[in-house]
Amino acid sequence: MKHILILAALVAAAACSQKVTPKTLVLYYSQTGTTKVVAEALKAQLGADIDEIVPINSYGEDFGATIARGQKELQEGTLPEIQPLQADIASYDVIFLGYPVWFGTYANPIATILDQVDFKGKKIVPFCTFGSGGLEESVAAIRQKLPEAEVLPGYGVRAARIDAVPAEVERFLKEGGFIPGEVTPLEAFPEFQPATEEDAAIFDAAVGSYPMIQAVAEQVTSRTVPGGKEYEFIAKDKPREGAPAFGEPRTMKVHVLVEDGKDPVFTRVDR
Ligand SMILES: Cc1cc2nc3c(=O)[nH]c(=O)nc-3n(C[C@H](O)[C@H](O)[C@H](O)COP(=O)(O)O)c2cc1C
């Protein structure tokens, strides 16, 4: 009898000390398939379940029509209805929540989900794709909307840089401790300095052809990263010659990557 009790205690102790793997879901909306690429990469690398958010009345693929409908919904407060989810959210601990950035924040179908689904006590890891930016803004909006969830730092990528996703997602997941593996920690950015002509040329090369960013670099900081150099610019709106100005000039932070032997590209804008 004594032996059985000791054995039972040992089994119980072993069970307690065993690490429970959190149950993870990748839940995403993607109108035109870009965010889906990130969702699939996350699913593959995490070995997680995946579920797609599907509006009952599809937005289709027409950009202009989506802008018009999306704006109308926001103005009128009529969010899109979505099909019931396949996944039972209550049974997951960690939810990677993905979306395209619309109008500077998460796309409208995400607003519906945040209203309808109970995310209390969950760990939420936002991820998004965008033309120029909106990661920080959308993550802040999710945090505000879900005060009883733990909203962790997110991952965002420009649609134009979708090829960078597998490697960036791997680093993101390792840094966050979601998958095992070592990553070389990146050095911290030093303090911002006034941008020199040389810095401004890098900034212009990175954003030059992108119509939504018409700005001048004012301050800069940079650091070495594996395979190149990363910059952060503080820039101010400045319409190109002959272009109309939209209100007061605003400042923005523009993240730029210069990979060895390649032209500068911007990776994200925070406004
Ligand atoms: C209605 C609408 C609004 C958008 N607003 C923004 C925006 O404010 N900022 C931005 O960088 N990209 C914006 N975009 C671009 C999308 O975020 C980008 O194309 C995204 O990668 C699309 O993802 P998907 O293919 O998963 O739908 C917008 C696109 C649409 C259709």
mmCIF file of N, CA and C in Angstrom, residues 126-257:
data_model
loop_
_atom_site.group_PDB
_atom_site.id
_atom_site.type_symbol
_atom_site.label_atom_id
_atom_site.label_comp_id
_atom_site.label_asym_id
_atom_site.label_seq_id
_atom_site.Cartn_x
_atom_site.Cartn_y
_atom_site.Cartn_z
ATOM 1 N N PRO A 126 -1.182 39.875 -32.689
ATOM 2 C CA PRO A 126 -1.672 40.420 -33.960
ATOM 3 C C PRO A 126 -0.631 40.242 -35.075
ATOM 4 N N PHE A 127 -1.099 40.043 -36.303
ATOM 5 C CA PHE A 127 -0.203 40.119 -37.471
ATOM 6 C C PHE A 127 -0.986 40.745 -38.612
ATOM 7 N N CYS A 128 -0.265 41.486 -39.464
ATOM 8 C CA CYS A 128 -0.988 42.191 -40.529
ATOM 9 C C CYS A 128 -0.127 42.415 -41.749
ATOM 10 N N THR A 129 -0.792 42.696 -42.863
ATOM 11 C CA THR A 129 -0.103 43.142 -44.074
ATOM 12 C C THR A 129 -0.680 44.498 -44.458
ATOM 13 N N PHE A 130 0.123 45.274 -45.176
ATOM 14 C CA PHE A 130 -0.295 46.647 -45.502
ATOM 15 C C PHE A 130 0.472 47.149 -46.713
ATOM 16 N N GLY A 131 -0.055 48.252 -47.306
ATOM 17 C CA GLY A 131 0.651 48.906 -48.396
ATOM 18 C C GLY A 131 1.855 49.661 -47.866
ATOM 19 N N SER A 132 1.645 50.416 -46.764
ATOM 20 C CA SER A 132 2.763 51.180 -46.208
ATOM 21 C C SER A 132 2.926 51.008 -44.703
ATOM 22 N N GLY A 133 1.851 50.804 -43.974
ATOM 23 C CA GLY A 133 1.992 50.652 -42.528
ATOM 24 C C GLY A 133 0.666 50.527 -41.813
ATOM 25 N N GLY A 134 0.747 50.545 -40.468
ATOM 26 C CA GLY A 134 -0.466 50.434 -39.675
ATOM 27 C C GLY A 134 -0.360 49.373 -38.575
ATOM 28 N N LEU A 135 0.843 48.788 -38.423
ATOM 29 C CA LEU A 135 1.019 47.761 -37.390
ATOM 30 C C LEU A 135 0.782 48.342 -35.995
ATOM 31 N N GLU A 136 1.557 49.374 -35.645
ATOM 32 C CA GLU A 136 1.474 49.918 -34.283
ATOM 33 C C GLU A 136 0.068 50.437 -33.976
ATOM 34 N N GLU A 137 -0.514 51.116 -34.970
ATOM 35 C CA GLU A 137 -1.824 51.728 -34.777
ATOM 36 C C GLU A 137 -2.893 50.655 -34.566
ATOM 37 N N SER A 138 -2.845 49.582 -35.361
ATOM 38 C CA SER A 138 -3.877 48.549 -35.249
ATOM 39 C C SER A 138 -3.703 47.738 -33.958
ATOM 40 N N VAL A 139 -2.452 47.502 -33.558
ATOM 41 C CA VAL A 139 -2.224 46.760 -32.304
ATOM 42 C C VAL A 139 -2.745 47.581 -31.119
ATOM 43 N N ALA A 140 -2.491 48.892 -31.156
ATOM 44 C CA ALA A 140 -2.991 49.763 -30.077
ATOM 45 C C ALA A 140 -4.524 49.729 -30.041
ATOM 46 N N ALA A 141 -5.137 49.695 -31.224
ATOM 47 C CA ALA A 141 -6.609 49.673 -31.286
ATOM 48 C C ALA A 141 -7.156 48.352 -30.738
ATOM 49 N N ILE A 142 -6.468 47.242 -31.008
ATOM 50 C CA ILE A 142 -6.912 45.937 -30.482
ATOM 51 C C ILE A 142 -6.787 45.935 -28.954
ATOM 52 N N ARG A 143 -5.664 46.482 -28.473
ATOM 53 C CA ARG A 143 -5.446 46.552 -27.007
ATOM 54 C C ARG A 143 -6.564 47.328 -26.328
ATOM 55 N N GLN A 144 -6.951 48.417 -26.963
ATOM 56 C CA GLN A 144 -7.999 49.252 -26.382
ATOM 57 C C GLN A 144 -9.343 48.518 -26.384
ATOM 58 N N LYS A 145 -9.559 47.762 -27.458
ATOM 59 C CA LYS A 145 -10.837 47.060 -27.639
ATOM 60 C C LYS A 145 -10.934 45.833 -26.719
ATOM 61 N N LEU A 146 -9.785 45.215 -26.400
ATOM 62 C CA LEU A 146 -9.781 43.985 -25.591
ATOM 63 C C LEU A 146 -8.982 44.176 -24.306
ATOM 64 N N PRO A 147 -9.484 44.992 -23.361
ATOM 65 C CA PRO A 147 -8.695 45.249 -22.153
ATOM 66 C C PRO A 147 -8.488 44.000 -21.294
ATOM 67 N N GLU A 148 -9.325 42.978 -21.502
ATOM 68 C CA GLU A 148 -9.191 41.781 -20.656
ATOM 69 C C GLU A 148 -8.418 40.653 -21.333
ATOM 70 N N ALA A 149 -7.845 40.947 -22.494
ATOM 71 C CA ALA A 149 -6.956 39.979 -23.139
ATOM 72 C C ALA A 149 -5.531 40.508 -23.005
ATOM 73 N N GLU A 150 -4.552 39.627 -23.209
ATOM 74 C CA GLU A 150 -3.154 40.072 -23.197
ATOM 75 C C GLU A 150 -2.719 40.214 -24.650
ATOM 76 N N VAL A 151 -2.641 41.444 -25.126
ATOM 77 C CA VAL A 151 -2.308 41.670 -26.535
ATOM 78 C C VAL A 151 -0.795 41.892 -26.645
ATOM 79 N N LEU A 152 -0.108 40.944 -27.274
ATOM 80 C CA LEU A 152 1.356 40.959 -27.352
ATOM 81 C C LEU A 152 1.820 41.780 -28.561
ATOM 82 N N PRO A 153 3.127 42.107 -28.630
ATOM 83 C CA PRO A 153 3.627 42.820 -29.815
ATOM 84 C C PRO A 153 3.341 42.013 -31.081
ATOM 85 N N GLY A 154 3.068 42.696 -32.183
ATOM 86 C CA GLY A 154 2.649 42.017 -33.405
ATOM 87 C C GLY A 154 3.712 41.989 -34.483
ATOM 88 N N TYR A 155 3.350 41.362 -35.588
ATOM 89 C CA TYR A 155 4.221 41.308 -36.766
ATOM 90 C C TYR A 155 3.469 41.922 -37.942
ATOM 91 N N GLY A 156 4.155 42.765 -38.699
ATOM 92 C CA GLY A 156 3.512 43.367 -39.874
ATOM 93 C C GLY A 156 4.477 43.420 -41.036
ATOM 94 N N VAL A 157 3.939 43.273 -42.239
ATOM 95 C CA VAL A 157 4.802 43.282 -43.425
ATOM 96 C C VAL A 157 4.085 43.981 -44.575
ATOM 97 N N ARG A 158 4.869 44.720 -45.374
ATOM 98 C CA ARG A 158 4.288 45.327 -46.578
ATOM 99 C C ARG A 158 3.958 44.224 -47.574
ATOM 100 N N ALA A 159 2.840 44.392 -48.277
ATOM 101 C CA ALA A 159 2.469 43.420 -49.311
ATOM 102 C C ALA A 159 3.594 43.279 -50.336
ATOM 103 N N ALA A 160 4.302 44.390 -50.599
ATOM 104 C CA ALA A 160 5.390 44.371 -51.593
ATOM 105 C C ALA A 160 6.590 43.548 -51.134
ATOM 106 N N ARG A 161 6.648 43.213 -49.833
ATOM 107 C CA ARG A 161 7.790 42.452 -49.299
ATOM 108 C C ARG A 161 7.366 41.050 -48.845
ATOM 109 N N ILE A 162 6.331 40.520 -49.470
ATOM 110 C CA ILE A 162 5.760 39.257 -49.005
ATOM 111 C C ILE A 162 6.779 38.102 -49.060
ATOM 112 N N ASP A 163 7.771 38.212 -49.957
ATOM 113 C CA ASP A 163 8.792 37.154 -50.052
ATOM 114 C C ASP A 163 9.651 37.059 -48.789
ATOM 115 N N ALA A 164 9.664 38.130 -48.012
ATOM 116 C CA ALA A 164 10.490 38.133 -46.794
ATOM 117 C C ALA A 164 9.803 37.387 -45.646
ATOM 118 N N VAL A 165 8.539 36.989 -45.860
ATOM 119 C CA VAL A 165 7.722 36.465 -44.755
ATOM 120 C C VAL A 165 8.301 35.215 -44.065
ATOM 121 N N PRO A 166 8.687 34.142 -44.791
ATOM 122 C CA PRO A 166 9.116 32.944 -44.053
ATOM 123 C C PRO A 166 10.256 33.228 -43.070
ATOM 124 N N ALA A 167 11.281 33.973 -43.511
ATOM 125 C CA ALA A 167 12.427 34.245 -42.635
ATOM 126 C C ALA A 167 12.037 35.193 -41.492
ATOM 127 N N GLU A 168 11.236 36.214 -41.798
ATOM 128 C CA GLU A 168 10.852 37.175 -40.747
ATOM 129 C C GLU A 168 9.929 36.530 -39.715
ATOM 130 N N VAL A 169 9.028 35.685 -40.183
ATOM 131 C CA VAL A 169 8.108 34.997 -39.265
ATOM 132 C C VAL A 169 8.896 34.064 -38.343
ATOM 133 N N GLU A 170 9.900 33.400 -38.910
ATOM 134 C CA GLU A 170 10.711 32.486 -38.087
ATOM 135 C C GLU A 170 11.400 33.263 -36.964
ATOM 136 N N ARG A 171 11.997 34.423 -37.312
ATOM 137 C CA ARG A 171 12.671 35.236 -36.296
ATOM 138 C C ARG A 171 11.658 35.725 -35.248
ATOM 139 N N PHE A 172 10.511 36.193 -35.726
ATOM 140 C CA PHE A 172 9.463 36.713 -34.832
ATOM 141 C C PHE A 172 9.030 35.630 -33.840
ATOM 142 N N LEU A 173 8.823 34.412 -34.338
ATOM 143 C CA LEU A 173 8.341 33.323 -33.474
ATOM 144 C C LEU A 173 9.409 32.885 -32.478
ATOM 145 N N LYS A 174 10.675 32.887 -32.920
ATOM 146 C CA LYS A 174 11.751 32.513 -31.994
ATOM 147 C C LYS A 174 11.944 33.605 -30.945
ATOM 148 N N GLU A 175 11.939 34.862 -31.369
ATOM 149 C CA GLU A 175 12.108 35.973 -30.414
ATOM 150 C C GLU A 175 11.000 35.965 -29.366
ATOM 151 N N GLY A 176 9.791 35.624 -29.790
ATOM 152 C CA GLY A 176 8.659 35.623 -28.863
ATOM 153 C C GLY A 176 8.577 34.348 -28.032
ATOM 154 N N GLY A 177 9.491 33.392 -28.290
ATOM 155 C CA GLY A 177 9.485 32.130 -27.543
ATOM 156 C C GLY A 177 8.340 31.210 -27.944
ATOM 157 N N PHE A 178 7.753 31.425 -29.126
ATOM 158 C CA PHE A 178 6.647 30.569 -29.572
ATOM 159 C C PHE A 178 7.150 29.270 -30.171
ATOM 160 N N ILE A 179 8.379 29.315 -30.724
ATOM 161 C CA ILE A 179 9.028 28.087 -31.213
ATOM 162 C C ILE A 179 10.451 28.081 -30.675
ATOM 163 N N PRO A 180 11.023 26.874 -30.502
ATOM 164 C CA PRO A 180 12.376 26.831 -29.961
ATOM 165 C C PRO A 180 13.401 27.320 -30.988
ATOM 166 N N GLY A 181 14.549 27.748 -30.506
ATOM 167 C CA GLY A 181 15.622 28.163 -31.420
ATOM 168 C C GLY A 181 16.224 29.478 -30.982
ATOM 169 N N GLU A 182 17.498 29.618 -31.310
ATOM 170 C CA GLU A 182 18.237 30.815 -30.909
ATOM 171 C C GLU A 182 18.171 31.863 -32.011
ATOM 172 N N VAL A 183 18.095 33.124 -31.649
ATOM 173 C CA VAL A 183 18.281 34.197 -32.626
ATOM 174 C C VAL A 183 19.327 35.159 -32.080
ATOM 175 N N THR A 184 20.179 35.664 -32.952
ATOM 176 C CA THR A 184 21.157 36.642 -32.508
ATOM 177 C C THR A 184 20.390 37.917 -32.168
ATOM 178 N N PRO A 185 20.509 38.391 -30.925
ATOM 179 C CA PRO A 185 19.773 39.614 -30.594
ATOM 180 C C PRO A 185 20.307 40.801 -31.396
ATOM 181 N N LEU A 186 19.424 41.688 -31.825
ATOM 182 C CA LEU A 186 19.849 42.854 -32.594
ATOM 183 C C LEU A 186 20.322 43.936 -31.630
ATOM 184 N N GLU A 187 21.337 44.705 -32.059
ATOM 185 C CA GLU A 187 21.808 45.818 -31.217
ATOM 186 C C GLU A 187 20.705 46.882 -31.151
ATOM 187 N N ALA A 188 20.717 47.666 -30.071
ATOM 188 C CA ALA A 188 19.703 48.724 -29.932
ATOM 189 C C ALA A 188 20.037 49.863 -30.899
ATOM 190 N N PHE A 189 19.023 50.603 -31.341
ATOM 191 C CA PHE A 189 19.276 51.787 -32.159
ATOM 192 C C PHE A 189 19.882 52.872 -31.276
ATOM 193 N N PRO A 190 20.944 53.552 -31.738
ATOM 194 C CA PRO A 190 21.421 54.724 -30.987
ATOM 195 C C PRO A 190 20.428 55.880 -31.119
ATOM 196 N N GLU A 191 20.721 56.993 -30.456
ATOM 197 C CA GLU A 191 19.783 58.135 -30.491
ATOM 198 C C GLU A 191 19.673 58.730 -31.894
ATOM 199 N N PHE A 192 18.529 59.341 -32.177
ATOM 200 C CA PHE A 192 18.335 60.007 -33.474
ATOM 201 C C PHE A 192 19.309 61.181 -33.620
ATOM 202 N N GLN A 193 19.770 61.377 -34.863
ATOM 203 C CA GLN A 193 20.646 62.499 -35.222
ATOM 204 C C GLN A 193 20.006 63.223 -36.396
ATOM 205 N N PRO A 194 20.360 64.494 -36.616
ATOM 206 C CA PRO A 194 19.853 65.161 -37.828
ATOM 207 C C PRO A 194 20.304 64.371 -39.072
ATOM 208 N N ALA A 195 19.395 64.227 -40.030
ATOM 209 C CA ALA A 195 19.727 63.447 -41.232
ATOM 210 C C ALA A 195 20.675 64.237 -42.135
ATOM 211 N N THR A 196 21.753 63.590 -42.577
ATOM 212 C CA THR A 196 22.686 64.236 -43.510
ATOM 213 C C THR A 196 22.136 64.067 -44.939
ATOM 214 N N GLU A 197 22.820 64.674 -45.888
ATOM 215 C CA GLU A 197 22.402 64.521 -47.299
ATOM 216 C C GLU A 197 22.450 63.056 -47.720
ATOM 217 N N GLU A 198 23.464 62.372 -47.223
ATOM 218 C CA GLU A 198 23.635 60.953 -47.566
ATOM 219 C C GLU A 198 22.455 60.117 -47.012
ATOM 220 N N ASP A 199 22.067 60.423 -45.762
ATOM 221 C CA ASP A 199 20.911 59.737 -45.164
ATOM 222 C C ASP A 199 19.645 60.035 -45.970
ATOM 223 N N ALA A 200 19.485 61.313 -46.334
ATOM 224 C CA ALA A 200 18.287 61.732 -47.074
ATOM 225 C C ALA A 200 18.199 60.998 -48.417
ATOM 226 N N ALA A 201 19.363 60.755 -49.015
ATOM 227 C CA ALA A 201 19.371 60.044 -50.302
ATOM 228 C C ALA A 201 18.888 58.603 -50.115
ATOM 229 N N ILE A 202 19.257 57.991 -48.980
ATOM 230 C CA ILE A 202 18.793 56.617 -48.690
ATOM 231 C C ILE A 202 17.282 56.623 -48.465
ATOM 232 N N PHE A 203 16.821 57.615 -47.719
ATOM 233 C CA PHE A 203 15.380 57.747 -47.468
ATOM 234 C C PHE A 203 14.618 57.920 -48.786
ATOM 235 N N ASP A 204 15.108 58.836 -49.621
ATOM 236 C CA ASP A 204 14.425 59.109 -50.893
ATOM 237 C C ASP A 204 14.408 57.862 -51.781
ATOM 238 N N ALA A 205 15.515 57.120 -51.780
ATOM 239 C CA ALA A 205 15.566 55.912 -52.610
ATOM 240 C C ALA A 205 14.561 54.874 -52.112
ATOM 241 N N ALA A 206 14.360 54.843 -50.782
ATOM 242 C CA ALA A 206 13.455 53.836 -50.196
ATOM 243 C C ALA A 206 11.983 54.163 -50.435
ATOM 244 N N VAL A 207 11.632 55.430 -50.366
ATOM 245 C CA VAL A 207 10.200 55.780 -50.477
ATOM 246 C C VAL A 207 9.852 56.480 -51.788
ATOM 247 N N GLY A 208 10.895 56.830 -52.556
ATOM 248 C CA GLY A 208 10.739 57.699 -53.720
ATOM 249 C C GLY A 208 9.571 57.373 -54.629
ATOM 250 N N SER A 209 9.391 56.088 -54.964
ATOM 251 C CA SER A 209 8.380 55.765 -55.963
ATOM 252 C C SER A 209 7.027 55.437 -55.332
ATOM 253 N N TYR A 210 6.931 55.547 -54.004
ATOM 254 C CA TYR A 210 5.677 55.163 -53.349
ATOM 255 C C TYR A 210 4.771 56.388 -53.210
ATOM 256 N N PRO A 211 3.629 56.392 -53.904
ATOM 257 C CA PRO A 211 2.833 57.622 -53.982
ATOM 258 C C PRO A 211 2.265 58.102 -52.647
ATOM 259 N N MET A 212 2.046 57.180 -51.685
ATOM 260 C CA MET A 212 1.391 57.574 -50.434
ATOM 261 C C MET A 212 2.355 58.242 -49.445
ATOM 262 N N ILE A 213 3.659 58.171 -49.728
ATOM 263 C CA ILE A 213 4.602 58.836 -48.826
ATOM 264 C C ILE A 213 5.307 59.941 -49.600
ATOM 265 N N GLN A 214 4.994 61.167 -49.272
ATOM 266 C CA GLN A 214 5.691 62.302 -49.850
ATOM 267 C C GLN A 214 6.219 63.087 -48.667
ATOM 268 N N ALA A 215 7.484 62.848 -48.351
ATOM 269 C CA ALA A 215 8.019 63.376 -47.101
ATOM 270 C C ALA A 215 9.518 63.620 -47.217
ATOM 271 N N VAL A 216 10.029 64.412 -46.282
ATOM 272 C CA VAL A 216 11.476 64.617 -46.220
ATOM 273 C C VAL A 216 12.009 64.070 -44.892
ATOM 274 N N ALA A 217 13.204 63.471 -44.978
ATOM 275 C CA ALA A 217 13.838 62.908 -43.785
ATOM 276 C C ALA A 217 14.395 64.038 -42.939
ATOM 277 N N GLU A 218 14.103 64.034 -41.634
ATOM 278 C CA GLU A 218 14.649 65.071 -40.753
ATOM 279 C C GLU A 218 15.678 64.505 -39.783
ATOM 280 N N GLN A 219 15.344 63.319 -39.206
ATOM 281 C CA GLN A 219 16.281 62.705 -38.258
ATOM 282 C C GLN A 219 16.447 61.236 -38.600
ATOM 283 N N VAL A 220 17.556 60.663 -38.134
ATOM 284 C CA VAL A 220 17.852 59.278 -38.505
ATOM 285 C C VAL A 220 18.612 58.563 -37.392
ATOM 286 N N THR A 221 18.410 57.257 -37.340
ATOM 287 C CA THR A 221 19.256 56.386 -36.519
ATOM 288 C C THR A 221 19.410 55.085 -37.296
ATOM 289 N N SER A 222 20.509 54.361 -37.061
ATOM 290 C CA SER A 222 20.702 53.121 -37.831
ATOM 291 C C SER A 222 21.474 52.096 -37.016
ATOM 292 N N ARG A 223 21.342 50.836 -37.427
ATOM 293 C CA ARG A 223 22.082 49.764 -36.762
ATOM 294 C C ARG A 223 22.387 48.674 -37.787
ATOM 295 N N THR A 224 23.416 47.883 -37.463
ATOM 296 C CA THR A 224 23.785 46.761 -38.323
ATOM 297 C C THR A 224 22.881 45.583 -37.990
ATOM 298 N N VAL A 225 22.373 44.927 -39.015
ATOM 299 C CA VAL A 225 21.572 43.709 -38.825
ATOM 300 C C VAL A 225 22.190 42.626 -39.704
ATOM 301 N N PRO A 226 21.869 41.331 -39.456
ATOM 302 C CA PRO A 226 22.461 40.308 -40.309
ATOM 303 C C PRO A 226 22.140 40.577 -41.789
ATOM 304 N N GLY A 227 23.171 40.700 -42.603
ATOM 305 C CA GLY A 227 22.960 40.890 -44.047
ATOM 306 C C GLY A 227 22.723 42.318 -44.484
ATOM 307 N N GLY A 228 22.893 43.289 -43.585
ATOM 308 C CA GLY A 228 22.697 44.665 -44.038
ATOM 309 C C GLY A 228 22.595 45.683 -42.923
ATOM 310 N N LYS A 229 21.854 46.748 -43.183
ATOM 311 C CA LYS A 229 21.725 47.855 -42.240
ATOM 312 C C LYS A 229 20.264 48.293 -42.173
ATOM 313 N N GLU A 230 19.831 48.615 -40.962
ATOM 314 C CA GLU A 230 18.443 49.022 -40.774
ATOM 315 C C GLU A 230 18.426 50.472 -40.296
ATOM 316 N N TYR A 231 17.508 51.265 -40.854
ATOM 317 C CA TYR A 231 17.402 52.685 -40.500
ATOM 318 C C TYR A 231 16.006 52.978 -39.953
ATOM 319 N N GLU A 232 15.944 53.955 -39.065
ATOM 320 C CA GLU A 232 14.650 54.556 -38.713
ATOM 321 C C GLU A 232 14.763 56.041 -39.002
ATOM 322 N N PHE A 233 13.827 56.547 -39.776
ATOM 323 C CA PHE A 233 13.819 57.968 -40.112
ATOM 324 C C PHE A 233 12.610 58.642 -39.467
ATOM 325 N N ILE A 234 12.815 59.825 -38.916
ATOM 326 C CA ILE A 234 11.682 60.699 -38.593
ATOM 327 C C ILE A 234 11.541 61.610 -39.806
ATOM 328 N N ALA A 235 10.379 61.585 -40.424
ATOM 329 C CA ALA A 235 10.192 62.355 -41.648
ATOM 330 C C ALA A 235 8.933 63.203 -41.526
ATOM 331 N N LYS A 236 8.871 64.237 -42.339
ATOM 332 C CA LYS A 236 7.721 65.149 -42.288
ATOM 333 C C LYS A 236 7.073 65.217 -43.666
ATOM 334 N N ASP A 237 5.747 65.223 -43.687
ATOM 335 C CA ASP A 237 5.016 65.340 -44.945
ATOM 336 C C ASP A 237 5.514 66.530 -45.755
ATOM 337 N N LYS A 238 5.735 66.293 -47.041
ATOM 338 C CA LYS A 238 6.053 67.409 -47.947
ATOM 339 C C LYS A 238 5.592 67.003 -49.340
ATOM 340 N N PRO A 239 4.430 67.555 -49.772
ATOM 341 C CA PRO A 239 3.924 67.165 -51.089
ATOM 342 C C PRO A 239 4.941 67.464 -52.179
ATOM 343 N N ARG A 240 4.984 66.585 -53.209
ATOM 344 C CA ARG A 240 5.902 66.829 -54.316
ATOM 345 C C ARG A 240 5.443 68.068 -55.074
ATOM 346 N N GLU A 241 6.349 68.612 -55.872
ATOM 347 C CA GLU A 241 6.051 69.803 -56.700
ATOM 348 C C GLU A 241 4.713 69.636 -57.402
ATOM 349 N N GLY A 242 3.822 70.573 -57.170
ATOM 350 C CA GLY A 242 2.555 70.558 -57.909
ATOM 351 C C GLY A 242 1.490 69.658 -57.293
ATOM 352 N N ALA A 243 1.868 68.826 -56.294
ATOM 353 C CA ALA A 243 0.883 67.924 -55.678
ATOM 354 C C ALA A 243 0.120 68.675 -54.585
ATOM 355 N N PRO A 244 -1.158 68.335 -54.355
ATOM 356 C CA PRO A 244 -1.917 69.043 -53.325
ATOM 357 C C PRO A 244 -1.485 68.602 -51.917
ATOM 358 N N ALA A 245 -1.584 69.520 -50.954
ATOM 359 C CA ALA A 245 -1.269 69.180 -49.560
ATOM 360 C C ALA A 245 -2.561 68.782 -48.858
ATOM 361 N N PHE A 246 -2.473 67.769 -48.012
ATOM 362 C CA PHE A 246 -3.643 67.351 -47.232
ATOM 363 C C PHE A 246 -3.452 67.820 -45.797
ATOM 364 N N GLY A 247 -3.990 68.988 -45.462
ATOM 365 C CA GLY A 247 -3.937 69.503 -44.090
ATOM 366 C C GLY A 247 -2.520 69.825 -43.646
ATOM 367 N N GLU A 248 -2.356 69.956 -42.331
ATOM 368 C CA GLU A 248 -1.062 70.274 -41.737
ATOM 369 C C GLU A 248 -0.078 69.138 -41.982
ATOM 370 N N PRO A 249 1.201 69.469 -42.271
ATOM 371 C CA PRO A 249 2.180 68.387 -42.436
ATOM 372 C C PRO A 249 2.350 67.609 -41.126
ATOM 373 N N ARG A 250 2.371 66.286 -41.239
ATOM 374 C CA ARG A 250 2.518 65.452 -40.037
ATOM 375 C C ARG A 250 3.884 64.779 -40.056
ATOM 376 N N THR A 251 4.340 64.369 -38.864
ATOM 377 C CA THR A 251 5.588 63.594 -38.844
ATOM 378 C C THR A 251 5.251 62.116 -38.804
ATOM 379 N N MET A 252 6.170 61.308 -39.271
ATOM 380 C CA MET A 252 5.977 59.856 -39.289
ATOM 381 C C MET A 252 7.332 59.201 -39.031
ATOM 382 N N LYS A 253 7.292 57.937 -38.641
ATOM 383 C CA LYS A 253 8.532 57.174 -38.517
ATOM 384 C C LYS A 253 8.560 56.169 -39.667
ATOM 385 N N VAL A 254 9.640 56.184 -40.431
ATOM 386 C CA VAL A 254 9.746 55.281 -41.576
ATOM 387 C C VAL A 254 10.911 54.313 -41.342
ATOM 388 N N HIS A 255 10.628 53.022 -41.391
ATOM 389 C CA HIS A 255 11.644 51.987 -41.191
ATOM 390 C C HIS A 255 12.181 51.582 -42.563
ATOM 391 N N VAL A 256 13.514 51.574 -42.692
ATOM 392 C CA VAL A 256 14.148 51.282 -43.992
ATOM 393 C C VAL A 256 15.194 50.183 -43.813
ATOM 394 N N LEU A 257 15.239 49.279 -44.784
ATOM 395 C CA LEU A 257 16.222 48.200 -44.759
ATOM 396 C C LEU A 257 17.111 48.313 -45.990
#
